[in-house]
């Protein structure tokens, strides 16, 4: 439970929820000291509620990357679309990027709003078996900026986990913002009890991106999150005029494959850069349904099957392999 | 006095990640130094600092001097071939980490404190332009930056006394597709709310020319940045297509020990050696950058910014 503070946290604040709240060196003179000191300590009382709420969710998968713009949200939405291609699976997609939510746009449900009922907030249903939740649905205006500090973001993420009525789900995919900060720590601490299947880490081939992704894998290790595997996005580009493949984002240091090998995590596959993916995303359509025969779609399907297998499902029930036939 | 000697501060912002904030920052900085300005880059992306890698100085460390932390020098000021070149220095959390793979797992208040320290404890000295590279979003880092800068710096060119740094404004970076511009619109709103002037929008990764046949492909559709600029009433500075050459310039240097077999065969190895030869060639980044064709674009942006910021105000 997060106390309501009267002033911004001071430098080196131990955190209003921490054991040292109100007692640290930085707390001396802080207007919040009394509030923090009187907050009950110990495990967050909301965690059992979250566990109860998410007990009907069979698999919880995080999509992470230290770097921004590598395709976390795109990949999350592709994963969600692919899982929901099986009409028997119920899929939820949660967007924890508070200041830059992309999921509503990618799913083509930007103008929807959330309905509140006795059971909690209802997610926005994109198809019969695919629901999405994002802060974007709560903004009165599409372009409104959410200028929030960490604790406020954490509060909303907790509400997403505690108050959203997901119902029975086979997969809950959690899309995250770039970095290793508040959102990631919150998601991890709140979900630890409910059990997360693992994280899919997304990267692009160039070293600038791998550098940040290495940090994210380090974070997963420190936080005790299982890394399901690494996906390399925007890997190579085939000119549609002359069919020459060129490396727009060059893998000068071996790309995702080498990083995965070095860090000892599975490499799930490389998805080539296809302008049609971006286009499908801008219009909120499913790329895999729209262009099932493109190399990118085939690569994505392979990755989805691999993810399904890693969380303990039969890949043929997750996504029937039509490439083999 | 924090930021003593800094004349103008320019923020590079984007709501979206991976659109090229850091590379735009670097290219603007290089273009400005080639105009004879002394430039500093402050990288406040704490959980994903990219500037050390882009300038090829990942192993550099920050030193402490009586005036404060001394930023890392990329190239000093010089006047060769009659052309005056300003110095380029940068500061990033990446320089303070023990290992380049270390994760910085910090919550908001700690990030705020670090940014405060970056703004108060770094000894920049005489600097014409301080470019601030930011992380994506509109959260702790941005709030801290706005709070810290709007106090000691003024946005009013008329009130700018010679001792006070001027927060000249923000350059917004986007890519053409709607997913990116919708986040950048939020950043525009952030600037409006915090009253940070907006200098303009740069559309990055706008098209890619196939090196084989010259066919131009719009990787991430096109024109989105311009439309967004028009709709939000911000000046459109221009579009930059993907420049492979610049990409190779900042990527080319291989830091990892190439211990295992390169799976793409021998050709990249040769490329690497070539690159390393160039490094041995000791040509500074700025000289090599002049060969990239995107330099001409950024020269234009730098000119626009200079006239916009310094127009009428004599230094």
Coordinates of C-alpha atoms in Angstrom, one line a residue, chain B:
Chain B
X1 CA 27.1 28.3 -9.7
X2 CA 25.7 25.4 -11.8
X3 CA 26.1 25.6 -15.5
X4 CA 28.5 28.4 -15.3
X5 CA 29.8 29.4 -18.7
X6 CA 27.0 27.6 -20.6
X7 CA 25.3 30.0 -23.0
X8 CA 22.5 28.0 -24.6
X9 CA 20.8 24.8 -23.6
X10 CA 18.9 22.8 -26.2
X11 CA 16.9 19.7 -25.2
X12 CA 16.5 16.8 -27.6
X13 CA 13.2 15.2 -26.8
X14 CA 10.9 12.4 -28.1
X15 CA 8.0 10.6 -26.5
X16 CA 9.0 7.5 -28.4
X17 CA 12.1 5.4 -27.9
X18 CA 14.5 4.4 -30.5
X19 CA 13.7 7.1 -33.0
X20 CA 17.2 8.4 -32.9
X21 CA 17.4 11.0 -30.1
X22 CA 20.9 10.2 -29.3
X23 CA 22.2 10.0 -32.9
X24 CA 20.4 13.2 -33.7
X25 CA 21.9 14.8 -30.6
X26 CA 25.4 13.7 -31.7
X27 CA 24.9 14.8 -35.3
X28 CA 23.6 18.2 -34.3
X29 CA 26.6 18.5 -31.9
X30 CA 29.1 17.6 -34.6
X31 CA 27.5 20.0 -37.0
X32 CA 27.6 22.8 -34.5
X33 CA 31.2 22.2 -33.6
X34 CA 32.0 22.4 -37.3
X35 CA 30.5 25.8 -37.2
X36 CA 33.0 26.8 -34.6
X37 CA 30.8 26.4 -31.6
X38 CA 31.9 24.7 -28.4
X39 CA 29.4 22.0 -27.6
X40 CA 28.6 19.8 -24.6
X41 CA 26.3 16.8 -24.6
X42 CA 24.6 15.8 -21.4
X43 CA 23.1 12.3 -21.6
X44 CA 20.4 12.0 -19.0
X45 CA 19.1 8.6 -20.1
X46 CA 20.2 6.8 -17.0
X47 CA 19.0 3.3 -17.6
X48 CA 20.0 3.2 -21.2
X49 CA 22.9 5.6 -21.9
X50 CA 23.9 5.5 -25.6
X51 CA 26.2 8.5 -26.0
X52 CA 29.4 6.8 -24.8
X53 CA 29.0 4.1 -27.4
X54 CA 28.1 6.6 -30.2
X55 CA 31.2 8.7 -29.6
X56 CA 33.3 5.6 -29.3
X57 CA 34.6 6.3 -25.8
X58 CA 33.0 3.5 -23.8
X59 CA 36.1 3.1 -21.7
X60 CA 36.5 6.7 -20.8
X61 CA 36.0 7.8 -17.2
X62 CA 35.0 11.0 -15.5
X63 CA 37.6 12.8 -13.5
X64 CA 37.1 15.1 -10.6
X65 CA 38.6 18.6 -10.6
X66 CA 38.2 21.5 -8.1
X67 CA 35.4 23.0 -10.3
X68 CA 33.4 19.8 -10.4
X69 CA 33.2 16.7 -12.6
X70 CA 35.1 17.1 -15.8
X71 CA 33.2 15.9 -18.9
X72 CA 34.9 13.5 -21.4
X73 CA 36.4 15.3 -24.3
X74 CA 35.6 13.9 -27.8
X75 CA 37.7 16.4 -29.6
X76 CA 39.2 19.7 -28.6
X77 CA 38.8 23.0 -30.3
X78 CA 41.2 23.5 -33.2
X79 CA 41.8 25.8 -36.2
X80 CA 43.2 23.7 -38.9
X81 CA 42.8 24.5 -42.6
X82 CA 41.6 27.9 -41.7
X83 CA 38.3 26.5 -40.5
X84 CA 37.5 26.9 -36.8
X85 CA 36.2 23.9 -35.0
X86 CA 34.7 24.0 -31.6
X87 CA 35.3 21.4 -28.9
X88 CA 32.9 18.6 -28.1
X89 CA 32.6 17.2 -24.7
X90 CA 30.1 14.9 -23.1
X91 CA 28.8 13.6 -19.9
X92 CA 26.8 10.4 -19.3
X93 CA 26.1 7.9 -16.6
X94 CA 27.7 5.4 -18.9
X95 CA 31.1 6.9 -18.0
X96 CA 30.4 6.2 -14.3
X97 CA 29.6 2.5 -14.6
X98 CA 32.1 -0.1 -13.7
X99 CA 31.0 -2.5 -16.4
X100 CA 29.2 -1.6 -19.6
X101 CA 26.7 -4.4 -19.1
X102 CA 25.7 -3.2 -15.6
X103 CA 22.1 -2.4 -15.2
X104 CA 21.1 0.8 -13.4
X105 CA 17.9 -0.2 -11.6
X106 CA 16.7 3.0 -10.0
X107 CA 13.3 4.3 -9.1
X108 CA 12.3 7.9 -9.8
X109 CA 13.7 9.8 -6.8
X110 CA 17.2 8.4 -7.3
X111 CA 17.1 9.3 -11.0
X112 CA 15.9 12.8 -10.1
X113 CA 18.9 13.2 -7.6
X114 CA 21.4 12.0 -10.3
X115 CA 20.1 14.5 -12.9
X116 CA 20.2 17.3 -10.3
X117 CA 23.9 16.3 -9.7
X118 CA 24.6 16.3 -13.4
X119 CA 23.2 19.8 -13.7
X120 CA 25.0 21.2 -10.7
X121 CA 28.3 19.3 -10.4
X122 CA 29.6 19.1 -13.9
X123 CA 32.2 21.7 -14.8
X124 CA 31.4 22.6 -18.4
X125 CA 33.4 25.8 -18.6
X126 CA 32.9 28.0 -21.6
X127 CA 30.3 26.2 -23.7
X128 CA 28.2 27.8 -26.4
X129 CA 25.7 25.0 -26.7
X130 CA 24.7 22.3 -24.2
X131 CA 22.6 19.6 -25.9
X132 CA 20.7 17.4 -23.4
X133 CA 19.9 13.9 -24.7
X134 CA 16.8 12.5 -22.9
X135 CA 15.2 9.1 -22.4
X136 CA 11.8 8.5 -24.0
X137 CA 8.7 9.5 -22.1
X138 CA 7.4 12.3 -20.0
X139 CA 8.3 11.1 -16.5
X140 CA 10.8 11.6 -13.7
X141 CA 13.8 12.6 -15.8
X142 CA 11.8 15.1 -17.8
X143 CA 10.1 16.6 -14.7
X144 CA 13.5 16.9 -13.0
X145 CA 15.0 18.5 -16.0
X146 CA 12.2 21.0 -16.4
X147 CA 12.3 21.8 -12.7
X148 CA 16.0 22.2 -12.5
X149 CA 16.5 24.1 -15.7
X150 CA 13.6 26.6 -15.5
X151 CA 15.1 27.9 -12.3
X152 CA 18.7 28.8 -13.1
X153 CA 18.1 29.3 -16.8
X154 CA 15.8 31.7 -18.6
X155 CA 13.9 31.1 -21.8
X156 CA 13.6 34.8 -22.5
X157 CA 16.3 35.9 -25.0
X158 CA 15.9 39.6 -24.0
X159 CA 16.5 38.9 -20.3
X160 CA 19.5 36.7 -21.1
X161 CA 22.4 38.2 -19.2
X162 CA 25.8 37.0 -20.0
X163 CA 26.1 34.9 -16.8
X164 CA 22.9 33.0 -17.1
X165 CA 22.4 30.1 -19.4
X166 CA 19.5 30.3 -21.7
X167 CA 17.1 27.4 -22.2
X168 CA 16.8 28.0 -25.9
X169 CA 14.3 25.2 -26.4
X170 CA 13.6 21.7 -27.4
X171 CA 14.2 19.8 -30.6
X172 CA 11.7 17.0 -31.1
X173 CA 12.7 13.8 -32.9
X174 CA 10.2 11.4 -34.5
X175 CA 10.0 8.7 -37.1
X176 CA 7.3 8.9 -39.8
X177 CA 4.9 6.3 -38.6
X178 CA 1.8 7.1 -36.6
X179 CA 2.8 5.0 -33.6
X180 CA 5.8 7.3 -33.1
X181 CA 4.1 10.6 -33.9
X182 CA 1.2 9.8 -31.5
X183 CA 3.8 9.6 -28.6
X184 CA 5.6 12.7 -29.8
X185 CA 2.4 14.6 -29.7
X186 CA 2.4 13.9 -26.0
X187 CA 5.8 15.3 -25.7
X188 CA 4.6 18.5 -27.5
X189 CA 1.9 18.7 -24.8
X190 CA 4.6 18.3 -22.2
X191 CA 6.6 21.2 -23.6
X192 CA 3.4 23.3 -23.7
X193 CA 2.6 22.5 -20.1
X194 CA 6.1 23.2 -18.9
X195 CA 6.5 26.3 -21.1
X196 CA 9.6 25.0 -22.8
X197 CA 9.9 26.6 -26.3
X198 CA 9.9 24.1 -29.2
X199 CA 12.6 24.8 -31.8
X200 CA 11.4 22.3 -34.3
X201 CA 10.7 18.7 -35.4
X202 CA 13.2 16.4 -37.1
X203 CA 11.8 13.4 -38.9
X204 CA 14.3 10.7 -38.7
X205 CA 14.5 7.3 -40.6
X206 CA 12.5 8.8 -43.3
X207 CA 13.1 6.4 -46.2
X208 CA 15.9 4.2 -47.1
X209 CA 17.8 4.0 -50.4
X210 CA 18.7 0.5 -51.5
X211 CA 22.5 0.6 -52.0
X212 CA 22.1 -1.9 -54.9
X213 CA 19.4 -0.4 -57.1
X214 CA 18.7 3.0 -55.6
X215 CA 15.1 2.2 -55.0
X216 CA 13.8 4.4 -52.1
X217 CA 11.7 2.5 -49.6
X218 CA 9.7 4.1 -46.9
X219 CA 10.5 1.8 -44.1
X220 CA 8.2 3.5 -41.6
X221 CA 5.8 5.1 -44.1
X222 CA 6.5 8.8 -44.7
X223 CA 5.6 12.4 -44.1
X224 CA 4.2 11.7 -40.6
X225 CA 6.6 14.1 -38.9
X226 CA 5.7 16.9 -41.2
X227 CA 1.9 16.4 -40.7
X228 CA 2.4 16.3 -37.0
X229 CA 4.5 19.5 -37.0
X230 CA 1.8 21.2 -39.0
X231 CA -1.0 20.1 -36.8
X232 CA 0.7 21.0 -33.6
X233 CA 2.1 24.3 -35.0
X234 CA 5.7 23.4 -34.5
X235 CA 8.3 24.3 -37.1
X236 CA 9.4 21.3 -39.3
X237 CA 13.1 21.3 -39.6
X238 CA 13.3 18.5 -42.1
X239 CA 13.5 14.8 -42.8
X240 CA 16.6 12.6 -42.5
X241 CA 16.6 9.3 -44.4
X242 CA 18.5 6.3 -42.9
X243 CA 22.2 6.9 -43.4
X244 CA 24.0 3.6 -43.4
X245 CA 27.3 5.4 -43.5
X246 CA 26.6 7.2 -40.2
X247 CA 25.4 4.0 -38.7
X248 CA 28.6 2.3 -39.6
X249 CA 30.6 5.3 -38.4
X250 CA 29.2 4.9 -34.8
X251 CA 28.8 1.2 -34.9
X252 CA 31.9 0.2 -36.8
X253 CA 34.3 0.1 -33.9
X254 CA 34.3 -3.3 -32.4
X255 CA 34.9 -3.4 -28.7
X256 CA 34.1 -7.0 -27.9
X257 CA 37.0 -9.3 -28.3
X258 CA 36.1 -11.2 -31.4
X259 CA 36.8 -14.5 -29.9
X260 CA 34.2 -16.6 -31.6
X261 CA 33.7 -17.3 -35.3
X262 CA 31.8 -14.7 -37.2
X263 CA 29.0 -16.6 -38.9
X264 CA 28.5 -14.3 -41.8
X265 CA 31.9 -15.3 -43.3
X266 CA 35.0 -13.3 -44.0
X267 CA 33.6 -10.1 -45.5
X268 CA 32.5 -8.4 -42.3
X269 CA 35.9 -9.2 -40.8
X270 CA 37.5 -7.3 -43.6
X271 CA 35.2 -4.5 -43.1
X272 CA 36.1 -4.4 -39.4
X273 CA 39.8 -4.3 -40.2
X274 CA 39.2 -1.5 -42.6
X275 CA 37.3 0.3 -39.8
X276 CA 40.0 -0.4 -37.4
X277 CA 42.5 1.0 -39.8
X278 CA 40.6 4.1 -39.9
X279 CA 40.7 4.3 -36.1
X280 CA 44.4 3.7 -36.3
X281 CA 44.3 6.5 -38.8
X282 CA 43.5 8.7 -35.8
X283 CA 41.0 10.8 -37.7
X284 CA 38.6 12.1 -35.1
X285 CA 34.9 11.3 -35.3
X286 CA 34.1 14.8 -36.5
X287 CA 36.4 14.5 -39.5
X288 CA 35.0 11.2 -40.5
X289 CA 31.5 12.5 -40.0
X290 CA 32.1 15.2 -42.7
X291 CA 32.2 12.4 -45.2
X292 CA 28.7 11.2 -44.4
X293 CA 26.1 12.7 -46.7
X294 CA 23.7 13.3 -43.8
X295 CA 26.2 15.9 -42.6
X296 CA 24.8 18.4 -45.2
X297 CA 21.3 17.9 -43.7
X298 CA 22.5 18.5 -40.2
X299 CA 24.5 21.5 -41.3
X300 CA 21.2 22.9 -42.5
X301 CA 19.5 22.1 -39.2
X302 CA 22.4 23.6 -37.2
X303 CA 22.2 26.8 -39.4
X304 CA 18.5 27.0 -38.7
X305 CA 18.9 26.5 -35.0
X306 CA 21.7 29.0 -34.8
X307 CA 19.7 31.7 -36.6
X308 CA 16.7 30.9 -34.5
X309 CA 18.5 31.0 -31.2
X310 CA 21.1 33.7 -31.8
X311 CA 19.1 35.7 -34.3
X312 CA 19.3 39.3 -33.3
X313 CA 21.1 38.6 -30.0
X314 CA 24.7 39.4 -30.3
X315 CA 27.2 37.4 -28.3

